[in-house]
Amino acid sequence: MKQGKGIENPESRFSAVLVGAARLPGVRINREAYLRSALARHCSEDDNRRALEETPAAAGITVEVLDKVANDSIRYETAKVSALSAAAGIPGIIALPATVPADVAQYFGHMLRIAQKLAYLYSWPDLFSDEGDDVDDATMGVLTLFFGVMFGTQSANAAVGKVAGMMSEQAVKKLPQKALTKGLIYPIVKKVAGYLGVKMTKDSFAKSVSKAIPLVGAVVSGGLTFTTFLPMAKRLKKHLASLPLAEPSHRVMDGEVVDGEVVEDHGPFAAAHADQHGADTTAVKLEEPQS
């Protein structure tokens, strides 16, 4: 059955929310400022400088240190988004039209914040290097895949591994634009975006019901946010930490790979470490919508 325009395309719905969240104040993380602050207590000034100029992996910063910093960031973002979600749950059913969209936006905004922080710790390039509100297509693609990993989709795990393998193999400091926007990875990006659009609508409905009862709704909404956000952030952390880009002493340069392991391509979506190294085996495999 045909649905009305504006609701029949889950992929477009998800993309619109993602772009809207990326434009919110405070959502975009300055890579250099974050890494400088986050790593200052754990490594030397020399290593910190090299992490900023190249990557934490190139600076030889151990996975143990990165994991500790990542866990601190996850705790901070989880506490913040849970508190805001609880506050948004207070007004009750009369204010639902105003609070529900704001709650969804701030939730996605904090997902974007933690995704950026984890990406920078585990040696991904700057995702929002350009000025202005626009989000380029490659960044949209990789953020969609990151969200897919957070929600437990196995195809997103494989695609993120593939993108990391491409950057590792080519020793570049930028996302592989062609693969993410019209090449190898693009069909998976579209599929994951469609799945997330459906998931987002279901979750939004569940949260709107929790807000119908004032005060009690605040507790339910904040608790629901805490119990969903924390495991999703940990899932992304585990996967990014397992990829070649995060391995210490892997240098990302404009020239050849130095001290890096080239990832071979064994198939269209063979992730780095083909057994889906880093996929959270405890996560429930979510079924993606059939086309």
PDB file of C-alpha atoms in Angstrom:
ATOM      1  CA  MET A   1       0.000   0.000   0.000  1.00  0.00           C
ATOM      2  CA  LYS A   2       1.284   3.460  -0.864  1.00  0.00           C
ATOM      3  CA  GLN A   3       1.819   5.880   1.951  1.00  0.00           C
ATOM      4  CA  GLY A   4       1.805   9.616   1.795  1.00  0.00           C
ATOM      5  CA  LYS A   5       4.843  11.583   0.814  1.00  0.00           C
ATOM      6  CA  GLY A   6       7.286  12.349   3.578  1.00  0.00           C
ATOM      7  CA  ILE A   7       6.716   9.098   5.476  1.00  0.00           C
ATOM      8  CA  GLU A   8       7.119   6.385   2.864  1.00  0.00           C
ATOM      9  CA  ASN A   9      10.908   6.609   2.734  1.00  0.00           C
ATOM     10  CA  PRO A  10      12.608   5.545   6.003  1.00  0.00           C
ATOM     11  CA  GLU A  11      16.040   6.223   4.461  1.00  0.00           C
ATOM     12  CA  SER A  12      15.194   9.882   3.804  1.00  0.00           C
ATOM     13  CA  ARG A  13      13.592  10.206   7.235  1.00  0.00           C
ATOM     14  CA  PHE A  14      16.762   8.992   8.960  1.00  0.00           C
ATOM     15  CA  SER A  15      19.025  11.173   6.800  1.00  0.00           C
ATOM     16  CA  ALA A  16      16.953  14.270   7.583  1.00  0.00           C
ATOM     17  CA  VAL A  17      17.205  13.654  11.335  1.00  0.00           C
ATOM     18  CA  LEU A  18      20.946  12.980  11.073  1.00  0.00           C
ATOM     19  CA  VAL A  19      21.574  16.222   9.181  1.00  0.00           C
ATOM     20  CA  GLY A  20      19.352  18.142  11.600  1.00  0.00           C
ATOM     21  CA  ALA A  21      21.207  16.717  14.613  1.00  0.00           C
ATOM     22  CA  ALA A  22      24.573  17.571  13.038  1.00  0.00           C
ATOM     23  CA  ARG A  23      23.498  21.215  12.841  1.00  0.00           C
ATOM     24  CA  LEU A  24      22.654  21.503  16.537  1.00  0.00           C
ATOM     25  CA  PRO A  25      24.988  23.697  18.635  1.00  0.00           C
ATOM     26  CA  GLY A  26      27.715  21.733  20.384  1.00  0.00           C
ATOM     27  CA  VAL A  27      27.244  18.530  18.397  1.00  0.00           C
ATOM     28  CA  ARG A  28      30.328  18.779  16.194  1.00  0.00           C
ATOM     29  CA  ILE A  29      33.510  17.809  18.018  1.00  0.00           C
ATOM     30  CA  ASN A  30      36.731  19.634  17.209  1.00  0.00           C
ATOM     31  CA  ARG A  31      39.144  16.766  16.621  1.00  0.00           C
ATOM     32  CA  GLU A  32      42.317  18.532  17.729  1.00  0.00           C
ATOM     33  CA  ALA A  33      40.790  20.133  20.820  1.00  0.00           C
ATOM     34  CA  TYR A  34      39.202  16.851  21.916  1.00  0.00           C
ATOM     35  CA  LEU A  35      42.310  14.715  21.438  1.00  0.00           C
ATOM     36  CA  ARG A  36      44.560  17.298  23.084  1.00  0.00           C
ATOM     37  CA  SER A  37      42.358  17.423  26.159  1.00  0.00           C
ATOM     38  CA  ALA A  38      41.484  13.722  26.323  1.00  0.00           C
ATOM     39  CA  LEU A  39      45.051  12.444  25.908  1.00  0.00           C
ATOM     40  CA  ALA A  40      46.872  15.097  27.956  1.00  0.00           C
ATOM     41  CA  ARG A  41      46.804  13.114  31.212  1.00  0.00           C
ATOM     42  CA  HIS A  42      47.790   9.825  29.611  1.00  0.00           C
ATOM     43  CA  CYS A  43      50.687  10.485  27.260  1.00  0.00           C
ATOM     44  CA  SER A  44      53.689  12.736  26.755  1.00  0.00           C
ATOM     45  CA  GLU A  45      53.510  16.120  25.067  1.00  0.00           C
ATOM     46  CA  ASP A  46      55.430  14.664  22.121  1.00  0.00           C
ATOM     47  CA  ASP A  47      52.990  11.772  21.691  1.00  0.00           C
ATOM     48  CA  ASN A  48      50.035  14.115  22.066  1.00  0.00           C
ATOM     49  CA  ARG A  49      51.395  16.407  19.348  1.00  0.00           C
ATOM     50  CA  ARG A  50      51.965  13.478  16.999  1.00  0.00           C
ATOM     51  CA  ALA A  51      48.462  12.149  17.693  1.00  0.00           C
ATOM     52  CA  LEU A  52      47.061  15.528  16.598  1.00  0.00           C
ATOM     53  CA  GLU A  53      49.267  15.852  13.522  1.00  0.00           C
ATOM     54  CA  GLU A  54      48.776  12.236  12.423  1.00  0.00           C
ATOM     55  CA  THR A  55      46.704   9.804  14.525  1.00  0.00           C
ATOM     56  CA  PRO A  56      46.767   8.273  18.033  1.00  0.00           C
ATOM     57  CA  ALA A  57      47.817   4.984  16.417  1.00  0.00           C
ATOM     58  CA  ALA A  58      50.713   6.682  14.630  1.00  0.00           C
ATOM     59  CA  ALA A  59      51.783   8.164  17.975  1.00  0.00           C
ATOM     60  CA  GLY A  60      51.977   4.632  19.363  1.00  0.00           C
ATOM     61  CA  ILE A  61      49.336   5.246  22.021  1.00  0.00           C
ATOM     62  CA  THR A  62      48.296   1.889  23.412  1.00  0.00           C
ATOM     63  CA  VAL A  63      44.833   0.433  23.035  1.00  0.00           C
ATOM     64  CA  GLU A  64      44.608   0.247  26.841  1.00  0.00           C
ATOM     65  CA  VAL A  65      45.019   4.031  27.129  1.00  0.00           C
ATOM     66  CA  LEU A  66      42.572   4.666  24.295  1.00  0.00           C
ATOM     67  CA  ASP A  67      40.025   2.321  25.869  1.00  0.00           C
ATOM     68  CA  LYS A  68      40.255   4.169  29.184  1.00  0.00           C
ATOM     69  CA  VAL A  69      39.746   7.550  27.505  1.00  0.00           C
ATOM     70  CA  ALA A  70      36.916   6.119  25.375  1.00  0.00           C
ATOM     71  CA  ASN A  71      35.134   4.761  28.460  1.00  0.00           C
ATOM     72  CA  ASP A  72      35.406   8.162  30.161  1.00  0.00           C
ATOM     73  CA  SER A  73      33.843   9.835  27.116  1.00  0.00           C
ATOM     74  CA  ILE A  74      31.080   7.225  26.925  1.00  0.00           C
ATOM     75  CA  ARG A  75      30.196   7.736  30.593  1.00  0.00           C
ATOM     76  CA  TYR A  76      30.112  11.506  30.153  1.00  0.00           C
ATOM     77  CA  GLU A  77      27.888  11.469  27.058  1.00  0.00           C
ATOM     78  CA  THR A  78      25.589   8.799  28.530  1.00  0.00           C
ATOM     79  CA  ALA A  79      25.029  10.776  31.736  1.00  0.00           C
ATOM     80  CA  LYS A  80      24.388  13.959  29.785  1.00  0.00           C
ATOM     81  CA  VAL A  81      21.940  12.510  27.270  1.00  0.00           C
ATOM     82  CA  SER A  82      20.050  10.595  29.991  1.00  0.00           C
ATOM     83  CA  ALA A  83      19.611  13.752  32.078  1.00  0.00           C
ATOM     84  CA  LEU A  84      18.381  15.730  29.086  1.00  0.00           C
ATOM     85  CA  SER A  85      16.014  12.932  28.093  1.00  0.00           C
ATOM     86  CA  ALA A  86      14.541  12.845  31.595  1.00  0.00           C
ATOM     87  CA  ALA A  87      14.049  16.616  31.538  1.00  0.00           C
ATOM     88  CA  ALA A  88      12.287  16.350  28.179  1.00  0.00           C
ATOM     89  CA  GLY A  89       9.942  13.758  29.703  1.00  0.00           C
ATOM     90  CA  ILE A  90       8.549  16.079  32.395  1.00  0.00           C
ATOM     91  CA  PRO A  91       5.989  18.268  30.536  1.00  0.00           C
ATOM     92  CA  GLY A  92       3.456  15.516  29.937  1.00  0.00           C
ATOM     93  CA  ILE A  93       1.048  14.825  27.130  1.00  0.00           C
ATOM     94  CA  ILE A  94       0.044  18.466  26.479  1.00  0.00           C
ATOM     95  CA  ALA A  95       3.585  19.349  25.415  1.00  0.00           C
ATOM     96  CA  LEU A  96       4.208  16.187  23.373  1.00  0.00           C
ATOM     97  CA  PRO A  97       4.339  17.872  19.939  1.00  0.00           C
ATOM     98  CA  ALA A  98       7.146  20.123  21.185  1.00  0.00           C
ATOM     99  CA  THR A  99       9.150  17.706  23.316  1.00  0.00           C
ATOM    100  CA  VAL A 100       9.247  14.579  21.180  1.00  0.00           C
ATOM    101  CA  PRO A 101      11.106  16.045  18.185  1.00  0.00           C
ATOM    102  CA  ALA A 102      13.532  17.862  20.524  1.00  0.00           C
ATOM    103  CA  ASP A 103      14.210  14.661  22.447  1.00  0.00           C
ATOM    104  CA  VAL A 104      14.907  12.690  19.271  1.00  0.00           C
ATOM    105  CA  ALA A 105      17.201  15.437  17.982  1.00  0.00           C
ATOM    106  CA  GLN A 106      19.233  15.723  21.181  1.00  0.00           C
ATOM    107  CA  TYR A 107      19.482  11.911  21.429  1.00  0.00           C
ATOM    108  CA  PHE A 108      20.862  11.700  17.897  1.00  0.00           C
ATOM    109  CA  GLY A 109      23.061  14.694  18.638  1.00  0.00           C
ATOM    110  CA  HIS A 110      24.714  12.852  21.514  1.00  0.00           C
ATOM    111  CA  MET A 111      25.074   9.748  19.372  1.00  0.00           C
ATOM    112  CA  LEU A 112      26.928  11.941  16.880  1.00  0.00           C
ATOM    113  CA  ARG A 113      29.106  13.375  19.650  1.00  0.00           C
ATOM    114  CA  ILE A 114      30.201   9.988  20.979  1.00  0.00           C
ATOM    115  CA  ALA A 115      30.647   8.589  17.455  1.00  0.00           C
ATOM    116  CA  GLN A 116      33.053  11.432  16.628  1.00  0.00           C
ATOM    117  CA  LYS A 117      34.983  11.079  19.881  1.00  0.00           C
ATOM    118  CA  LEU A 118      35.426   7.334  19.420  1.00  0.00           C
ATOM    119  CA  ALA A 119      36.358   7.759  15.758  1.00  0.00           C
ATOM    120  CA  TYR A 120      39.090  10.291  16.587  1.00  0.00           C
ATOM    121  CA  LEU A 121      40.496   8.169  19.413  1.00  0.00           C
ATOM    122  CA  TYR A 122      40.719   5.147  17.135  1.00  0.00           C
ATOM    123  CA  SER A 123      42.434   7.114  14.351  1.00  0.00           C
ATOM    124  CA  TRP A 124      39.667   8.025  11.922  1.00  0.00           C
ATOM    125  CA  PRO A 125      40.054  11.346  10.081  1.00  0.00           C
ATOM    126  CA  ASP A 126      38.248  14.606  10.862  1.00  0.00           C
ATOM    127  CA  LEU A 127      34.600  14.086   9.938  1.00  0.00           C
ATOM    128  CA  PHE A 128      33.552  17.748   9.976  1.00  0.00           C
ATOM    129  CA  SER A 129      36.629  19.546   8.707  1.00  0.00           C
ATOM    130  CA  ASP A 130      34.711  21.895   6.409  1.00  0.00           C
ATOM    131  CA  GLU A 131      33.108  25.092   7.669  1.00  0.00           C
ATOM    132  CA  GLY A 132      29.357  25.636   7.503  1.00  0.00           C
ATOM    133  CA  ASP A 133      26.280  23.601   8.368  1.00  0.00           C
ATOM    134  CA  ASP A 134      26.403  21.221   5.424  1.00  0.00           C
ATOM    135  CA  VAL A 135      27.398  17.584   5.892  1.00  0.00           C
ATOM    136  CA  ASP A 136      29.173  16.101   2.878  1.00  0.00           C
ATOM    137  CA  ASP A 137      27.975  12.809   1.437  1.00  0.00           C
ATOM    138  CA  ALA A 138      30.999  10.746   2.525  1.00  0.00           C
ATOM    139  CA  THR A 139      30.624  11.941   6.123  1.00  0.00           C
ATOM    140  CA  MET A 140      26.896  11.185   5.983  1.00  0.00           C
ATOM    141  CA  GLY A 141      27.743   7.714   4.734  1.00  0.00           C
ATOM    142  CA  VAL A 142      30.268   6.841   7.406  1.00  0.00           C
ATOM    143  CA  LEU A 143      28.124   8.299  10.211  1.00  0.00           C
ATOM    144  CA  THR A 144      25.185   6.220   8.975  1.00  0.00           C
ATOM    145  CA  LEU A 145      27.392   3.129   9.161  1.00  0.00           C
ATOM    146  CA  PHE A 146      28.600   4.087  12.652  1.00  0.00           C
ATOM    147  CA  PHE A 147      24.966   4.376  13.760  1.00  0.00           C
ATOM    148  CA  GLY A 148      24.306   0.997  12.147  1.00  0.00           C
ATOM    149  CA  VAL A 149      27.110  -0.538  14.226  1.00  0.00           C
ATOM    150  CA  MET A 150      25.637   1.062  17.346  1.00  0.00           C
ATOM    151  CA  PHE A 151      22.236  -0.486  16.575  1.00  0.00           C
ATOM    152  CA  GLY A 152      23.794  -3.908  15.960  1.00  0.00           C
ATOM    153  CA  THR A 153      23.462  -4.342  12.172  1.00  0.00           C
ATOM    154  CA  GLN A 154      26.065  -6.795  10.908  1.00  0.00           C
ATOM    155  CA  SER A 155      26.223  -5.289   7.410  1.00  0.00           C
ATOM    156  CA  ALA A 156      27.285  -1.971   8.995  1.00  0.00           C
ATOM    157  CA  ASN A 157      30.021  -3.775  10.932  1.00  0.00           C
ATOM    158  CA  ALA A 158      31.359  -5.262   7.722  1.00  0.00           C
ATOM    159  CA  ALA A 159      31.142  -1.983   5.787  1.00  0.00           C
ATOM    160  CA  VAL A 160      32.927   0.031   8.511  1.00  0.00           C
ATOM    161  CA  GLY A 161      35.664  -2.591   8.511  1.00  0.00           C
ATOM    162  CA  LYS A 162      35.938  -2.286   4.746  1.00  0.00           C
ATOM    163  CA  VAL A 163      36.227   1.515   4.870  1.00  0.00           C
ATOM    164  CA  ALA A 164      38.909   1.252   7.578  1.00  0.00           C
ATOM    165  CA  GLY A 165      40.738  -1.304   5.432  1.00  0.00           C
ATOM    166  CA  MET A 166      40.708   1.041   2.441  1.00  0.00           C
ATOM    167  CA  MET A 167      42.193   3.896   4.446  1.00  0.00           C
ATOM    168  CA  SER A 168      44.748   1.585   6.029  1.00  0.00           C
ATOM    169  CA  GLU A 169      45.783   0.173   2.656  1.00  0.00           C
ATOM    170  CA  GLN A 170      46.011   3.531   0.911  1.00  0.00           C
ATOM    171  CA  ALA A 171      47.477   5.419   3.907  1.00  0.00           C
ATOM    172  CA  VAL A 172      45.180   8.397   3.436  1.00  0.00           C
ATOM    173  CA  LYS A 173      43.831  10.982   5.854  1.00  0.00           C
ATOM    174  CA  LYS A 174      40.414  11.312   4.233  1.00  0.00           C
ATOM    175  CA  LEU A 175      37.359   9.132   3.906  1.00  0.00           C
ATOM    176  CA  PRO A 176      37.112   7.147   0.640  1.00  0.00           C
ATOM    177  CA  GLN A 177      34.613   9.469  -1.048  1.00  0.00           C
ATOM    178  CA  LYS A 178      33.818   7.345  -4.083  1.00  0.00           C
ATOM    179  CA  ALA A 179      33.215   4.099  -2.186  1.00  0.00           C
ATOM    180  CA  LEU A 180      30.889   5.808   0.290  1.00  0.00           C
ATOM    181  CA  THR A 181      28.890   7.885  -2.170  1.00  0.00           C
ATOM    182  CA  LYS A 182      28.499   5.826  -5.344  1.00  0.00           C
ATOM    183  CA  GLY A 183      30.780   2.818  -5.173  1.00  0.00           C
ATOM    184  CA  LEU A 184      31.384  -0.321  -3.182  1.00  0.00           C
ATOM    185  CA  ILE A 185      29.961   0.753   0.191  1.00  0.00           C
ATOM    186  CA  TYR A 186      27.104   2.969  -0.994  1.00  0.00           C
ATOM    187  CA  PRO A 187      24.419   0.236  -1.317  1.00  0.00           C
ATOM    188  CA  ILE A 188      25.083  -0.805   2.273  1.00  0.00           C
ATOM    189  CA  VAL A 189      24.851   2.821   3.453  1.00  0.00           C
ATOM    190  CA  LYS A 190      21.403   3.105   1.833  1.00  0.00           C
ATOM    191  CA  LYS A 191      20.213  -0.176   3.304  1.00  0.00           C
ATOM    192  CA  VAL A 192      21.406   0.730   6.807  1.00  0.00           C
ATOM    193  CA  ALA A 193      19.803   4.195   6.553  1.00  0.00           C
ATOM    194  CA  GLY A 194      16.485   2.579   5.629  1.00  0.00           C
ATOM    195  CA  TYR A 195      16.685   0.195   8.564  1.00  0.00           C
ATOM    196  CA  LEU A 196      17.532   3.021  10.970  1.00  0.00           C
ATOM    197  CA  GLY A 197      14.621   5.104   9.648  1.00  0.00           C
ATOM    198  CA  VAL A 198      12.219   2.310  10.570  1.00  0.00           C
ATOM    199  CA  LYS A 199      13.908   1.737  13.941  1.00  0.00           C
ATOM    200  CA  MET A 200      13.886   5.453  14.729  1.00  0.00           C
ATOM    201  CA  THR A 201      10.116   5.685  14.158  1.00  0.00           C
ATOM    202  CA  LYS A 202       9.421   2.733  16.465  1.00  0.00           C
ATOM    203  CA  ASP A 203      11.712   4.066  19.207  1.00  0.00           C
ATOM    204  CA  SER A 204      10.242   7.560  18.933  1.00  0.00           C
ATOM    205  CA  PHE A 205       6.759   6.123  19.413  1.00  0.00           C
ATOM    206  CA  ALA A 206       7.885   4.194  22.511  1.00  0.00           C
ATOM    207  CA  LYS A 207       9.414   7.330  24.019  1.00  0.00           C
ATOM    208  CA  SER A 208       6.345   9.430  23.232  1.00  0.00           C
ATOM    209  CA  VAL A 209       4.196   6.953  25.162  1.00  0.00           C
ATOM    210  CA  SER A 210       6.567   7.176  28.150  1.00  0.00           C
ATOM    211  CA  LYS A 211       6.172  10.972  28.153  1.00  0.00           C
ATOM    212  CA  ALA A 212       2.387  10.827  28.408  1.00  0.00           C
ATOM    213  CA  ILE A 213       2.530  10.591  32.217  1.00  0.00           C
ATOM    214  CA  PRO A 214       4.299  13.597  33.837  1.00  0.00           C
ATOM    215  CA  LEU A 215       7.195  12.901  36.271  1.00  0.00           C
ATOM    216  CA  VAL A 216       6.824   9.137  35.918  1.00  0.00           C
ATOM    217  CA  GLY A 217       7.438   9.737  32.228  1.00  0.00           C
ATOM    218  CA  ALA A 218      10.641  11.596  33.077  1.00  0.00           C
ATOM    219  CA  VAL A 219      12.043   8.594  34.953  1.00  0.00           C
ATOM    220  CA  VAL A 220      11.014   6.166  32.226  1.00  0.00           C
ATOM    221  CA  SER A 221      12.379   8.351  29.438  1.00  0.00           C
ATOM    222  CA  GLY A 222      15.726   8.957  31.160  1.00  0.00           C
ATOM    223  CA  GLY A 223      16.056   5.289  32.065  1.00  0.00           C
ATOM    224  CA  LEU A 224      15.187   4.179  28.542  1.00  0.00           C
ATOM    225  CA  THR A 225      17.821   6.522  27.140  1.00  0.00           C
ATOM    226  CA  PHE A 226      20.470   5.247  29.575  1.00  0.00           C
ATOM    227  CA  THR A 227      19.799   1.580  28.864  1.00  0.00           C
ATOM    228  CA  THR A 228      19.922   2.073  25.086  1.00  0.00           C
ATOM    229  CA  PHE A 229      22.667   4.691  24.660  1.00  0.00           C
ATOM    230  CA  LEU A 230      25.316   3.032  26.844  1.00  0.00           C
ATOM    231  CA  PRO A 231      25.417  -0.398  25.139  1.00  0.00           C
ATOM    232  CA  MET A 232      25.254   1.206  21.683  1.00  0.00           C
ATOM    233  CA  ALA A 233      28.250   3.421  22.431  1.00  0.00           C
ATOM    234  CA  LYS A 234      30.174   0.440  23.809  1.00  0.00           C
ATOM    235  CA  ARG A 235      29.343  -1.566  20.704  1.00  0.00           C
ATOM    236  CA  LEU A 236      30.829   1.105  18.446  1.00  0.00           C
ATOM    237  CA  LYS A 237      33.886   1.459  20.680  1.00  0.00           C
ATOM    238  CA  LYS A 238      34.562  -2.279  20.587  1.00  0.00           C
ATOM    239  CA  HIS A 239      34.311  -2.424  16.825  1.00  0.00           C
ATOM    240  CA  LEU A 240      36.461   0.647  16.090  1.00  0.00           C
ATOM    241  CA  ALA A 241      39.112  -0.517  18.568  1.00  0.00           C
ATOM    242  CA  SER A 242      39.435  -3.812  16.683  1.00  0.00           C
ATOM    243  CA  LEU A 243      40.160  -2.305  13.259  1.00  0.00           C
ATOM    244  CA  PRO A 244      43.594  -1.823  11.629  1.00  0.00           C
ATOM    245  CA  LEU A 245      43.440   1.965  11.979  1.00  0.00           C
ATOM    246  CA  ALA A 246      43.566   1.644  15.783  1.00  0.00           C
ATOM    247  CA  GLU A 247      46.697  -0.510  15.885  1.00  0.00           C
ATOM    248  CA  PRO A 248      49.610   1.394  17.515  1.00  0.00           C
ATOM    249  CA  SER A 249      52.424   2.571  15.213  1.00  0.00           C
ATOM    250  CA  HIS A 250      50.222   2.500  12.121  1.00  0.00           C
ATOM    251  CA  ARG A 251      51.125   5.766  10.396  1.00  0.00           C
ATOM    252  CA  VAL A 252      48.641   7.569   8.170  1.00  0.00           C
ATOM    253  CA  MET A 253      50.511   9.692   5.654  1.00  0.00           C
ATOM    254  CA  ASP A 254      50.193  11.141   2.192  1.00  0.00           C
ATOM    255  CA  GLY A 255      52.749   8.643   0.887  1.00  0.00           C
ATOM    256  CA  GLU A 256      53.274   4.954   1.536  1.00  0.00           C
ATOM    257  CA  VAL A 257      52.208   2.999   4.587  1.00  0.00           C
ATOM    258  CA  VAL A 258      54.824   2.963   7.334  1.00  0.00           C
ATOM    259  CA  ASP A 259      54.568   0.313  10.023  1.00  0.00           C
ATOM    260  CA  GLY A 260      51.087  -0.544   8.808  1.00  0.00           C
ATOM    261  CA  GLU A 261      49.564  -3.787   7.714  1.00  0.00           C
ATOM    262  CA  VAL A 262      47.924  -3.715   4.303  1.00  0.00           C
ATOM    263  CA  VAL A 263      44.434  -5.140   4.370  1.00  0.00           C
ATOM    264  CA  GLU A 264      43.681  -7.350   1.410  1.00  0.00           C
ATOM    265  CA  ASP A 265      40.343  -7.223  -0.319  1.00  0.00           C
ATOM    266  CA  HIS A 266      38.834 -10.708  -0.445  1.00  0.00           C
ATOM    267  CA  GLY A 267      35.356  -9.672  -1.556  1.00  0.00           C
ATOM    268  CA  PRO A 268      32.943  -6.783  -1.879  1.00  0.00           C
ATOM    269  CA  PHE A 269      32.237  -6.517   1.807  1.00  0.00           C
ATOM    270  CA  ALA A 270      35.061  -8.478   3.412  1.00  0.00           C
ATOM    271  CA  ALA A 271      35.654  -6.444   6.524  1.00  0.00           C
ATOM    272  CA  ALA A 272      39.128  -5.952   7.859  1.00  0.00           C
ATOM    273  CA  HIS A 273      39.735  -9.232   9.667  1.00  0.00           C
ATOM    274  CA  ALA A 274      37.167 -11.094   7.632  1.00  0.00           C
ATOM    275  CA  ASP A 275      35.501 -12.896  10.519  1.00  0.00           C
ATOM    276  CA  GLN A 276      33.912  -9.533  11.410  1.00  0.00           C
ATOM    277  CA  HIS A 277      36.615  -8.875  13.938  1.00  0.00           C
ATOM    278  CA  GLY A 278      35.214  -6.576  16.562  1.00  0.00           C
ATOM    279  CA  ALA A 279      31.533  -7.205  15.981  1.00  0.00           C
ATOM    280  CA  ASP A 280      29.830  -7.360  19.344  1.00  0.00           C
ATOM    281  CA  THR A 281      28.953 -11.025  19.612  1.00  0.00           C
ATOM    282  CA  THR A 282      26.685 -10.376  22.547  1.00  0.00           C
ATOM    283  CA  ALA A 283      24.572  -7.925  20.586  1.00  0.00           C
ATOM    284  CA  VAL A 284      21.290  -9.126  19.254  1.00  0.00           C
ATOM    285  CA  LYS A 285      21.389  -9.400  15.469  1.00  0.00           C
ATOM    286  CA  LEU A 286      18.790  -7.000  14.237  1.00  0.00           C
ATOM    287  CA  GLU A 287      16.877  -7.918  11.135  1.00  0.00           C
ATOM    288  CA  GLU A 288      17.072  -5.330   8.437  1.00  0.00           C
ATOM    289  CA  PRO A 289      14.013  -4.501   6.377  1.00  0.00           C
ATOM    290  CA  GLN A 290      13.572  -6.325   3.125  1.00  0.00           C
ATOM    291  CA  SER A 291      13.349  -4.261  -0.026  1.00  0.00           C
TER     292      SER A 291
END
